[in-house]
PDB file of C-alpha atoms and ligand atoms in Angstrom:
ATOM      1  CA  UNK A  61     -55.649  66.497 -78.150  1.00 49.00           C
ATOM      2  CA  UNK A  62     -54.974  64.483 -81.325  1.00 51.00           C
ATOM      3  CA  UNK A  63     -53.229  61.175 -80.830  1.00 63.00           C
ATOM      4  CA  UNK A  64     -50.151  62.203 -82.902  1.00 62.00           C
ATOM      5  CA  UNK A  65     -49.607  65.443 -80.904  1.00 62.00           C
ATOM      6  CA  UNK A  66     -49.788  63.488 -77.703  1.00 61.00           C
ATOM      7  CA  UNK A  67     -47.210  61.057 -78.989  1.00 69.00           C
ATOM      8  CA  UNK A  68     -44.852  63.928 -80.042  1.00 64.00           C
ATOM      9  CA  UNK A  69     -45.147  65.554 -76.629  1.00 58.00           C
ATOM     10  CA  UNK A  70     -44.447  62.260 -74.900  1.00 59.00           C
ATOM     11  CA  UNK A  71     -41.369  61.790 -77.128  1.00 59.00           C
ATOM     12  CA  UNK A  72     -39.989  65.240 -76.225  1.00 57.00           C
ATOM     13  CA  UNK A  73     -40.551  64.584 -72.564  1.00 49.00           C
ATOM     14  CA  UNK A  74     -38.716  61.290 -72.844  1.00 57.00           C
ATOM     15  CA  UNK A  75     -35.750  63.058 -74.490  1.00 53.00           C
ATOM     16  CA  UNK A  76     -35.559  65.584 -71.649  1.00 44.00           C
ATOM     17  CA  UNK A  77     -35.626  62.894 -69.045  1.00 48.00           C
ATOM     18  CA  UNK A  78     -32.933  60.860 -70.739  1.00 51.00           C
ATOM     19  CA  UNK A  79     -30.468  63.753 -71.123  1.00 43.00           C
ATOM     20  CA  UNK A  80     -27.495  62.661 -69.004  1.00 41.00           C
ATOM     21  CA  UNK A  81     -25.484  65.814 -68.453  1.00 42.00           C
ATOM     22  CA  UNK A  82     -26.121  69.542 -68.241  1.00 37.00           C
ATOM     23  CA  UNK A  83     -24.910  70.361 -71.782  1.00 43.00           C
ATOM     24  CA  UNK A  84     -26.966  67.591 -73.278  1.00 42.00           C
ATOM     25  CA  UNK A  85     -29.889  68.748 -71.231  1.00 33.00           C
ATOM     26  CA  UNK A  86     -29.523  72.355 -72.476  1.00 36.00           C
ATOM     27  CA  UNK A  87     -29.120  71.254 -76.094  1.00 43.00           C
ATOM     28  CA  UNK A  88     -32.089  68.993 -75.785  1.00 38.00           C
ATOM     29  CA  UNK A  89     -34.073  71.790 -74.219  1.00 37.00           C
ATOM     30  CA  UNK A  90     -33.078  74.169 -77.055  1.00 41.00           C
ATOM     31  CA  UNK A  91     -34.021  71.873 -79.918  1.00 43.00           C
ATOM     32  CA  UNK A  92     -36.898  69.654 -78.991  1.00 41.00           C
ATOM     33  CA  UNK A  93     -38.981  70.744 -81.921  1.00 39.00           C
ATOM     34  CA  UNK A  94     -36.209  70.079 -84.493  1.00 41.00           C
ATOM     35  CA  UNK A  95     -35.432  66.704 -83.006  1.00 39.00           C
ATOM     36  CA  UNK A  96     -39.028  65.800 -83.092  1.00 38.00           C
ATOM     37  CA  UNK A  97     -39.489  67.353 -86.492  1.00 38.00           C
ATOM     38  CA  UNK A  98     -36.531  65.467 -87.967  1.00 38.00           C
ATOM     39  CA  UNK A  99     -37.842  62.341 -86.383  1.00 38.00           C
ATOM     40  CA  UNK A 100     -34.451  61.624 -84.800  1.00 37.00           C
ATOM     41  CA  UNK A 101     -34.865  58.933 -82.250  1.00 39.00           C
ATOM     42  CA  UNK A 102     -32.548  59.153 -79.226  1.00 41.00           C
ATOM     43  CA  UNK A 103     -30.272  56.235 -78.626  1.00 42.00           C
ATOM     44  CA  UNK A 104     -29.522  56.822 -74.918  1.00 46.00           C
ATOM     45  CA  UNK A 105     -29.907  53.684 -72.868  1.00 49.00           C
ATOM     46  CA  UNK A 106     -33.343  53.462 -71.280  1.00 50.00           C
ATOM     47  CA  UNK A 107     -33.508  54.041 -67.551  1.00 49.00           C
ATOM     48  CA  UNK A 108     -33.723  50.828 -65.549  1.00 50.00           C
ATOM     49  CA  UNK A 109     -37.283  50.131 -64.527  1.00 54.00           C
ATOM     50  CA  UNK A 110     -38.121  51.117 -60.969  1.00 51.00           C
ATOM     51  CA  UNK A 111     -38.787  48.192 -58.706  1.00 53.00           C
ATOM     52  CA  UNK A 112     -42.237  48.063 -57.281  1.00 49.00           C
ATOM     53  CA  UNK A 113     -41.081  48.099 -53.677  1.00 53.00           C
ATOM     54  CA  UNK A 114     -38.479  50.855 -54.150  1.00 51.00           C
ATOM     55  CA  UNK A 115     -39.093  54.232 -52.576  1.00 49.00           C
ATOM     56  CA  UNK A 116     -37.919  57.562 -53.793  1.00 47.00           C
ATOM     57  CA  UNK A 117     -35.787  59.308 -51.205  1.00 50.00           C
ATOM     58  CA  UNK A 118     -35.052  62.966 -51.557  1.00 45.00           C
ATOM     59  CA  UNK A 119     -32.410  64.738 -49.479  1.00 50.00           C
ATOM     60  CA  UNK A 120     -34.050  67.908 -48.328  1.00 48.00           C
ATOM     61  CA  UNK A 121     -31.689  70.407 -46.702  1.00 48.00           C
ATOM     62  CA  UNK A 122     -31.805  69.898 -42.965  1.00 53.00           C
ATOM     63  CA  UNK A 123     -33.414  72.514 -40.838  1.00 55.00           C
ATOM     64  CA  UNK A 124     -30.634  74.262 -38.877  1.00 57.00           C
ATOM     65  CA  UNK A 125     -30.458  73.139 -35.271  1.00 61.00           C
ATOM     66  CA  UNK A 126     -30.940  76.253 -33.172  1.00 63.00           C
ATOM     67  CA  UNK A 127     -27.427  77.312 -32.129  1.00 64.00           C
ATOM     68  CA  UNK A 128     -26.857  78.605 -28.597  1.00 65.00           C
ATOM     69  CA  UNK A 129     -26.453  82.336 -28.926  1.00 67.00           C
ATOM     70  CA  UNK A 130     -23.720  84.085 -26.925  1.00 61.00           C
ATOM     71  CA  UNK A 131     -25.387  85.938 -24.113  1.00 68.00           C
ATOM     72  CA  UNK A 132     -24.575  89.591 -24.206  1.00 67.00           C
ATOM     73  CA  UNK A 133     -24.350  90.907 -20.707  1.00 68.00           C
ATOM     74  CA  UNK A 134     -26.243  94.077 -20.112  1.00 73.00           C
ATOM     75  CA  UNK A 135     -24.478  94.640 -16.799  1.00 76.00           C
ATOM     76  CA  UNK A 136     -22.323  97.762 -16.869  1.00 79.00           C
ATOM     77  CA  UNK A 137     -18.567  97.236 -16.584  1.00 82.00           C
ATOM     78  CA  UNK A 138     -17.016  98.393 -13.328  1.00 88.00           C
ATOM     79  CA  UNK A 139     -15.478 101.843 -13.588  1.00 91.00           C
ATOM     80  CA  UNK A 140     -11.698 102.237 -13.833  1.00 93.00           C
ATOM     81  CA  UNK A 141     -10.313 103.292 -10.472  1.00 95.00           C
ATOM     82  CA  UNK A 142      -8.526 106.577 -10.036  1.00 96.00           C
ATOM     83  CA  UNK A 143      -4.804 106.426  -9.263  1.00 97.00           C
ATOM     84  CA  UNK A 144      -5.524 107.202  -5.593  1.00 97.00           C
ATOM     85  CA  UNK A 145      -8.155 104.462  -5.375  1.00 96.00           C
ATOM     86  CA  UNK A 146      -5.733 102.028  -7.032  1.00 97.00           C
ATOM     87  CA  UNK A 147      -2.962 102.929  -4.553  1.00 97.00           C
ATOM     88  CA  UNK A 148      -5.229 102.268  -1.615  1.00 97.00           C
ATOM     89  CA  UNK A 149      -6.732  99.054  -3.024  1.00 97.00           C
ATOM     90  CA  UNK A 150      -3.310  97.617  -3.942  1.00 98.00           C
ATOM     91  CA  UNK A 151      -1.833  98.523  -0.549  1.00 98.00           C
ATOM     92  CA  UNK A 152      -4.708  96.761   1.238  1.00 98.00           C
ATOM     93  CA  UNK A 153      -4.302  93.748  -1.019  1.00 98.00           C
ATOM     94  CA  UNK A 154      -0.519  93.640  -0.451  1.00 98.00           C
ATOM     95  CA  UNK A 155      -1.141  93.693   3.296  1.00 98.00           C
ATOM     96  CA  UNK A 156      -3.577  90.750   3.002  1.00 98.00           C
ATOM     97  CA  UNK A 157      -1.027  88.836   0.885  1.00 98.00           C
ATOM     98  CA  UNK A 158       1.764  89.453   3.423  1.00 98.00           C
ATOM     99  CA  UNK A 159      -0.358  87.856   6.158  1.00 98.00           C
ATOM    100  CA  UNK A 160      -1.766  85.046   4.012  1.00 98.00           C
ATOM    101  CA  UNK A 161      -1.602  81.465   5.274  1.00 97.00           C
ATOM    102  CA  UNK A 162      -4.081  79.945   2.817  1.00 96.00           C
ATOM    103  CA  UNK A 163      -1.483  77.402   1.627  1.00 97.00           C
ATOM    104  CA  UNK A 164       1.646  75.820   3.194  1.00 97.00           C
ATOM    105  CA  UNK A 165       3.941  78.313   1.418  1.00 98.00           C
ATOM    106  CA  UNK A 166       2.765  80.875   3.966  1.00 97.00           C
ATOM    107  CA  UNK A 167       4.634  78.921   6.654  1.00 96.00           C
ATOM    108  CA  UNK A 168       7.990  78.703   4.861  1.00 97.00           C
ATOM    109  CA  UNK A 169       8.310  82.088   3.161  1.00 97.00           C
ATOM    110  CA  UNK A 170      10.650  84.798   4.403  1.00 97.00           C
ATOM    111  CA  UNK A 171       8.696  87.482   2.579  1.00 98.00           C
ATOM    112  CA  UNK A 172       5.579  87.428   0.482  1.00 98.00           C
ATOM    113  CA  UNK A 173       6.090  89.073  -2.908  1.00 98.00           C
ATOM    114  CA  UNK A 174       2.884  90.836  -3.970  1.00 98.00           C
ATOM    115  CA  UNK A 175       4.402  92.621  -6.977  1.00 98.00           C
ATOM    116  CA  UNK A 176       5.513  96.126  -7.846  1.00 98.00           C
ATOM    117  CA  UNK A 177       5.579  98.801 -10.512  1.00 98.00           C
ATOM    118  CA  UNK A 178       3.463 101.476 -12.098  1.00 98.00           C
ATOM    119  CA  UNK A 179      -0.120 101.079 -10.944  1.00 97.00           C
ATOM    120  CA  UNK A 180      -1.350 102.882 -14.061  1.00 98.00           C
ATOM    121  CA  UNK A 181       0.792 100.687 -16.340  1.00 98.00           C
ATOM    122  CA  UNK A 182      -0.552  99.658 -19.747  1.00 98.00           C
ATOM    123  CA  UNK A 183       1.690  96.588 -19.660  1.00 98.00           C
ATOM    124  CA  UNK A 184       1.977  93.978 -16.930  1.00 98.00           C
ATOM    125  CA  UNK A 185       4.338  90.993 -16.711  1.00 99.00           C
ATOM    126  CA  UNK A 186       3.250  87.920 -14.774  1.00 98.00           C
ATOM    127  CA  UNK A 187       5.804  85.295 -13.732  1.00 98.00           C
ATOM    128  CA  UNK A 188       5.404  82.013 -11.861  1.00 98.00           C
ATOM    129  CA  UNK A 189       6.424  82.658  -8.292  1.00 98.00           C
ATOM    130  CA  UNK A 190       9.230  84.170  -6.227  1.00 98.00           C
ATOM    131  CA  UNK A 191      12.599  82.442  -6.126  1.00 98.00           C
ATOM    132  CA  UNK A 192      15.418  82.541  -3.581  1.00 98.00           C
ATOM    133  CA  UNK A 193      16.345  86.208  -4.118  1.00 98.00           C
ATOM    134  CA  UNK A 194      12.770  87.424  -4.342  1.00 98.00           C
ATOM    135  CA  UNK A 195      11.910  85.622  -1.084  1.00 98.00           C
ATOM    136  CA  UNK A 196      14.731  87.505   0.640  1.00 98.00           C
ATOM    137  CA  UNK A 197      13.900  90.918  -0.784  1.00 98.00           C
ATOM    138  CA  UNK A 198      10.096  90.726  -1.008  1.00 98.00           C
ATOM    139  CA  UNK A 199      10.321  92.038  -4.593  1.00 98.00           C
ATOM    140  CA  UNK A 200       9.571  90.250  -7.891  1.00 98.00           C
ATOM    141  CA  UNK A 201      12.225  89.334 -10.457  1.00 98.00           C
ATOM    142  CA  UNK A 202      15.331  90.622  -8.693  1.00 98.00           C
ATOM    143  CA  UNK A 203      17.593  87.587  -9.305  1.00 97.00           C
ATOM    144  CA  UNK A 204      19.300  86.459 -12.524  1.00 97.00           C
ATOM    145  CA  UNK A 205      15.989  85.884 -14.330  1.00 98.00           C
ATOM    146  CA  UNK A 206      14.974  89.363 -13.194  1.00 98.00           C
ATOM    147  CA  UNK A 207      18.092  90.884 -14.731  1.00 98.00           C
ATOM    148  CA  UNK A 208      17.179  89.314 -18.049  1.00 98.00           C
ATOM    149  CA  UNK A 209      13.581  90.518 -17.689  1.00 98.00           C
ATOM    150  CA  UNK A 210      14.934  94.059 -17.157  1.00 98.00           C
ATOM    151  CA  UNK A 211      16.826  93.713 -20.468  1.00 98.00           C
ATOM    152  CA  UNK A 212      13.702  92.446 -22.233  1.00 98.00           C
ATOM    153  CA  UNK A 213      11.726  95.417 -20.928  1.00 98.00           C
ATOM    154  CA  UNK A 214      14.512  97.816 -21.981  1.00 98.00           C
ATOM    155  CA  UNK A 215      14.607  96.267 -25.480  1.00 98.00           C
ATOM    156  CA  UNK A 216      10.937  97.205 -25.803  1.00 98.00           C
ATOM    157  CA  UNK A 217      11.846 100.813 -25.058  1.00 98.00           C
ATOM    158  CA  UNK A 218      10.388 100.742 -21.536  1.00 98.00           C
ATOM    159  CA  UNK A 219      11.747 100.812 -18.013  1.00 98.00           C
ATOM    160  CA  UNK A 220      10.854  98.592 -15.090  1.00 98.00           C
ATOM    161  CA  UNK A 221       9.199 101.612 -13.463  1.00 98.00           C
ATOM    162  CA  UNK A 222       6.762 101.969 -16.386  1.00 98.00           C
ATOM    163  CA  UNK A 223       5.334  98.438 -16.145  1.00 98.00           C
ATOM    164  CA  UNK A 224       3.846  96.329 -13.352  1.00 98.00           C
ATOM    165  CA  UNK A 225       5.489  93.021 -12.438  1.00 98.00           C
ATOM    166  CA  UNK A 226       3.706  90.295 -10.470  1.00 98.00           C
ATOM    167  CA  UNK A 227       3.616  86.536 -10.083  1.00 98.00           C
ATOM    168  CA  UNK A 228       0.972  83.825 -10.067  1.00 98.00           C
ATOM    169  CA  UNK A 229       2.115  82.658  -6.621  1.00 98.00           C
ATOM    170  CA  UNK A 230       3.046  85.251  -4.028  1.00 98.00           C
ATOM    171  CA  UNK A 231       5.277  83.081  -1.824  1.00 98.00           C
ATOM    172  CA  UNK A 232       8.426  81.070  -2.581  1.00 98.00           C
ATOM    173  CA  UNK A 233       7.714  77.485  -3.718  1.00 98.00           C
ATOM    174  CA  UNK A 234      10.643  75.231  -2.767  1.00 98.00           C
ATOM    175  CA  UNK A 235      11.498  71.692  -3.796  1.00 97.00           C
ATOM    176  CA  UNK A 236      13.003  71.129  -0.335  1.00 96.00           C
ATOM    177  CA  UNK A 237      11.217  73.336   2.206  1.00 95.00           C
ATOM    178  CA  UNK A 238      13.377  71.816   5.014  1.00 94.00           C
ATOM    179  CA  UNK A 239      16.396  73.666   3.653  1.00 94.00           C
ATOM    180  CA  UNK A 240      15.219  77.175   2.720  1.00 92.00           C
ATOM    181  CA  UNK A 241      18.831  78.439   2.631  1.00 93.00           C
ATOM    182  CA  UNK A 242      19.768  76.111  -0.195  1.00 94.00           C
ATOM    183  CA  UNK A 243      20.252  77.660  -3.654  1.00 94.00           C
ATOM    184  CA  UNK A 244      18.636  75.928  -6.642  1.00 94.00           C
ATOM    185  CA  UNK A 245      15.684  75.055  -4.422  1.00 97.00           C
ATOM    186  CA  UNK A 246      13.080  76.897  -6.501  1.00 97.00           C
ATOM    187  CA  UNK A 247      10.160  75.239  -8.225  1.00 98.00           C
ATOM    188  CA  UNK A 248       7.013  76.332 -10.036  1.00 97.00           C
ATOM    189  CA  UNK A 249       3.856  76.631  -7.906  1.00 98.00           C
ATOM    190  CA  UNK A 250       1.586  73.597  -7.985  1.00 97.00           C
ATOM    191  CA  UNK A 251      -2.145  73.586  -8.818  1.00 96.00           C
ATOM    192  CA  UNK A 252      -3.231  73.987  -5.178  1.00 97.00           C
ATOM    193  CA  UNK A 253      -0.889  76.920  -4.603  1.00 98.00           C
ATOM    194  CA  UNK A 254      -2.032  78.557  -7.836  1.00 97.00           C
ATOM    195  CA  UNK A 255      -5.677  78.140  -6.803  1.00 97.00           C
ATOM    196  CA  UNK A 256      -4.998  79.702  -3.379  1.00 97.00           C
ATOM    197  CA  UNK A 257      -3.264  82.730  -4.932  1.00 97.00           C
ATOM    198  CA  UNK A 258      -5.501  83.178  -7.990  1.00 97.00           C
ATOM    199  CA  UNK A 259      -7.843  85.656  -6.334  1.00 97.00           C
ATOM    200  CA  UNK A 260      -4.955  87.921  -5.351  1.00 98.00           C
ATOM    201  CA  UNK A 261      -3.592  88.125  -8.882  1.00 98.00           C
ATOM    202  CA  UNK A 262      -7.065  88.588 -10.371  1.00 97.00           C
ATOM    203  CA  UNK A 263      -7.711  91.494  -8.011  1.00 97.00           C
ATOM    204  CA  UNK A 264      -4.363  93.061  -8.866  1.00 98.00           C
ATOM    205  CA  UNK A 265      -5.149  92.815 -12.580  1.00 98.00           C
ATOM    206  CA  UNK A 266      -8.635  94.280 -12.105  1.00 97.00           C
ATOM    207  CA  UNK A 267      -7.267  97.187 -10.043  1.00 97.00           C
ATOM    208  CA  UNK A 268      -4.356  98.059 -12.352  1.00 98.00           C
ATOM    209  CA  UNK A 269      -6.313  97.042 -15.456  1.00 97.00           C
ATOM    210  CA  UNK A 270      -3.413  97.111 -17.910  1.00 98.00           C
ATOM    211  CA  UNK A 271      -4.206  96.923 -21.622  1.00 98.00           C
ATOM    212  CA  UNK A 272      -1.718  94.088 -22.135  1.00 98.00           C
ATOM    213  CA  UNK A 273      -0.285  91.275 -20.063  1.00 98.00           C
ATOM    214  CA  UNK A 274       2.774  89.214 -20.944  1.00 98.00           C
ATOM    215  CA  UNK A 275       2.586  85.811 -19.272  1.00 98.00           C
ATOM    216  CA  UNK A 276       6.128  84.617 -18.597  1.00 98.00           C
ATOM    217  CA  UNK A 277       6.407  80.849 -18.998  1.00 98.00           C
ATOM    218  CA  UNK A 278       4.005  77.943 -19.305  1.00 97.00           C
ATOM    219  CA  UNK A 279       2.777  77.960 -15.704  1.00 97.00           C
ATOM    220  CA  UNK A 280       1.717  81.582 -15.921  1.00 98.00           C
ATOM    221  CA  UNK A 281       0.289  81.219 -19.430  1.00 97.00           C
ATOM    222  CA  UNK A 282      -1.733  78.138 -18.578  1.00 97.00           C
ATOM    223  CA  UNK A 283      -3.058  79.623 -15.341  1.00 96.00           C
ATOM    224  CA  UNK A 284      -4.181  82.834 -17.064  1.00 97.00           C
ATOM    225  CA  UNK A 285      -5.182  81.669 -20.541  1.00 96.00           C
ATOM    226  CA  UNK A 286      -6.025  77.989 -20.541  1.00 87.00           C
ATOM    227  CA  UNK A 287      -5.270  74.945 -18.443  1.00 79.00           C
ATOM    228  CA  UNK A 288      -5.262  72.608 -21.392  1.00 82.00           C
ATOM    229  CA  UNK A 289      -2.668  73.847 -23.857  1.00 86.00           C
ATOM    230  CA  UNK A 290       1.097  73.909 -23.864  1.00 95.00           C
ATOM    231  CA  UNK A 291       3.102  77.159 -23.958  1.00 96.00           C
ATOM    232  CA  UNK A 292       3.948  76.347 -27.593  1.00 95.00           C
ATOM    233  CA  UNK A 293       0.250  76.255 -28.483  1.00 95.00           C
ATOM    234  CA  UNK A 294      -0.530  79.456 -26.599  1.00 96.00           C
ATOM    235  CA  UNK A 295       2.380  81.584 -27.902  1.00 97.00           C
ATOM    236  CA  UNK A 296       2.268  83.729 -31.043  1.00 94.00           C
ATOM    237  CA  UNK A 297      -1.208  85.228 -30.604  1.00 96.00           C
ATOM    238  CA  UNK A 298      -3.089  87.531 -28.295  1.00 98.00           C
ATOM    239  CA  UNK A 299      -5.799  86.026 -26.133  1.00 97.00           C
ATOM    240  CA  UNK A 300      -8.646  87.867 -24.436  1.00 97.00           C
ATOM    241  CA  UNK A 301      -8.202  87.653 -20.706  1.00 97.00           C
ATOM    242  CA  UNK A 302     -11.166  86.518 -18.695  1.00 93.00           C
ATOM    243  CA  UNK A 303     -10.972  86.225 -14.935  1.00 94.00           C
ATOM    244  CA  UNK A 304     -12.913  83.945 -12.585  1.00 91.00           C
ATOM    245  CA  UNK A 305     -13.518  86.198  -9.609  1.00 92.00           C
ATOM    246  CA  UNK A 306     -13.655  89.787 -10.878  1.00 94.00           C
ATOM    247  CA  UNK A 307     -14.966  91.787 -13.785  1.00 93.00           C
ATOM    248  CA  UNK A 308     -12.510  93.894 -15.737  1.00 96.00           C
ATOM    249  CA  UNK A 309     -13.298  97.557 -16.425  1.00 94.00           C
ATOM    250  CA  UNK A 310     -11.988  97.122 -20.000  1.00 95.00           C
ATOM    251  CA  UNK A 311     -10.766  94.257 -22.207  1.00 96.00           C
ATOM    252  CA  UNK A 312      -7.230  93.038 -21.492  1.00 98.00           C
ATOM    253  CA  UNK A 313      -5.154  91.201 -24.103  1.00 98.00           C
ATOM    254  CA  UNK A 314      -2.651  88.610 -22.983  1.00 98.00           C
ATOM    255  CA  UNK A 315       0.316  87.138 -24.825  1.00 98.00           C
ATOM    256  CA  UNK A 316       2.418  84.209 -23.635  1.00 98.00           C
ATOM    257  CA  UNK A 317       6.176  83.968 -24.017  1.00 98.00           C
ATOM    258  CA  UNK A 318       9.132  82.132 -22.520  1.00 98.00           C
ATOM    259  CA  UNK A 319      10.095  82.631 -18.885  1.00 98.00           C
ATOM    260  CA  UNK A 320      13.411  84.525 -18.575  1.00 98.00           C
ATOM    261  CA  UNK A 321      14.812  81.623 -16.505  1.00 98.00           C
ATOM    262  CA  UNK A 322      14.049  79.294 -19.424  1.00 98.00           C
ATOM    263  CA  UNK A 323      15.805  81.746 -21.774  1.00 98.00           C
ATOM    264  CA  UNK A 324      18.891  81.642 -19.531  1.00 98.00           C
ATOM    265  CA  UNK A 325      18.908  77.845 -19.888  1.00 98.00           C
ATOM    266  CA  UNK A 326      18.070  77.904 -23.629  1.00 98.00           C
ATOM    267  CA  UNK A 327      19.479  81.083 -25.188  1.00 98.00           C
ATOM    268  CA  UNK A 328      18.452  79.888 -28.671  1.00 98.00           C
ATOM    269  CA  UNK A 329      14.809  80.559 -27.652  1.00 98.00           C
ATOM    270  CA  UNK A 330      15.578  84.259 -27.266  1.00 98.00           C
ATOM    271  CA  UNK A 331      14.827  85.114 -30.887  1.00 98.00           C
ATOM    272  CA  UNK A 332      11.324  83.649 -30.552  1.00 98.00           C
ATOM    273  CA  UNK A 333      10.792  85.500 -27.272  1.00 98.00           C
ATOM    274  CA  UNK A 334      11.858  88.681 -29.049  1.00 98.00           C
ATOM    275  CA  UNK A 335       9.268  88.042 -31.783  1.00 98.00           C
ATOM    276  CA  UNK A 336       6.616  87.764 -29.055  1.00 98.00           C
ATOM    277  CA  UNK A 337       7.703  91.026 -27.467  1.00 98.00           C
ATOM    278  CA  UNK A 338       7.699  92.721 -30.876  1.00 98.00           C
ATOM    279  CA  UNK A 339       4.037  91.720 -31.261  1.00 98.00           C
ATOM    280  CA  UNK A 340       3.287  93.557 -28.021  1.00 98.00           C
ATOM    281  CA  UNK A 341       5.368  96.541 -29.148  1.00 98.00           C
ATOM    282  CA  UNK A 342       3.464  96.717 -32.438  1.00 98.00           C
ATOM    283  CA  UNK A 343       0.118  96.671 -30.605  1.00 98.00           C
ATOM    284  CA  UNK A 344       1.278  99.325 -28.150  1.00 98.00           C
ATOM    285  CA  UNK A 345       2.942 101.472 -30.811  1.00 97.00           C
ATOM    286  CA  UNK A 346       6.361 101.130 -29.149  1.00 97.00           C
ATOM    287  CA  UNK A 347       9.420 101.691 -31.327  1.00 94.00           C
ATOM    288  CA  UNK A 348      12.093 100.261 -29.001  1.00 91.00           C
ATOM    289  CA  UNK A 349      14.843 102.164 -27.236  1.00 91.00           C
ATOM    290  CA  UNK A 350      15.808 105.510 -28.749  1.00 81.00           C
ATOM    291  CA  UNK A 351      19.505 105.445 -29.709  1.00 71.00           C
TER     292      UNK A 351
HETATM  293  N1  URA B 658      10.765  83.731 -11.404  1.00 96.45           N
HETATM  294  C1  URA B 658       9.472  84.103 -11.345  1.00 96.45           C
HETATM  295  O1  URA B 658       8.620  83.491 -11.964  1.00 96.45           O
HETATM  296  N2  URA B 658       9.168  85.150 -10.611  1.00 96.45           N
HETATM  297  C2  URA B 658      10.034  85.861  -9.936  1.00 96.45           C
HETATM  298  O2  URA B 658       9.649  86.823  -9.304  1.00 96.45           O
HETATM  299  C3  URA B 658      11.383  85.462 -10.015  1.00 96.45           C
HETATM  300  C4  URA B 658      11.728  84.408 -10.752  1.00 96.45           C
END
């Protein structure tokens, strides 16, 4: 190649390399011949010379770390029980609960409270544990909190007989077990009591297999959804229920809301509780009570 052509080519190349933004680069790329032909010399500052010991580092995109893939179980889900099978399984479970002495509450209870309602219910409510009245009657939510729960259920357009009502703990936790006749002696079950009773509730849920569960209060919500978060963090969204000891025949969605006893103490929380219940109604296609 002639010396002059080589020089021209080298000049064009230099112009390309000195272009400092995209537009300049495109313009330069579009008119190299003119520039060269007009003999216009570029005035851009020359690049600083590269030091001898410097190395050129190029950031190549990193290869993706292999991510752990969720394992998809190929095991078949257990079949839904028939109503007759459910009746028998729940009756056997209730009998076991009534004779349970796995934790100290078994020694102080008057009656265990396994739970009650429609065994084919699509909706289940889960409270904390029996209180004074429930301990005496052996039935869940029959005291003042229970009366409010009945109203909440009615506001959804349902009756108590259409849902299933149970508790995390099946026996009455008391602050002062020496005085079981005292009123205002109720407390939430502690971690040990919850652990002892967990299997019973999980079996009840697997047998009934409702489509939706409403966890009433922080103790119930944290036991069923997550140990770590507060009720405030768990409310306002459905969670997928997953149980430790049994497999569910179909997915169950769970929503946390305030405990009726907490609503009696803080009536200004009722509007938020109502929003929670309306989320369940929307999912279930419930329109509320017919007037
Ligand atoms: N509070 C509960 O959590 N459960 C009951 O059954 C009664 C009151």
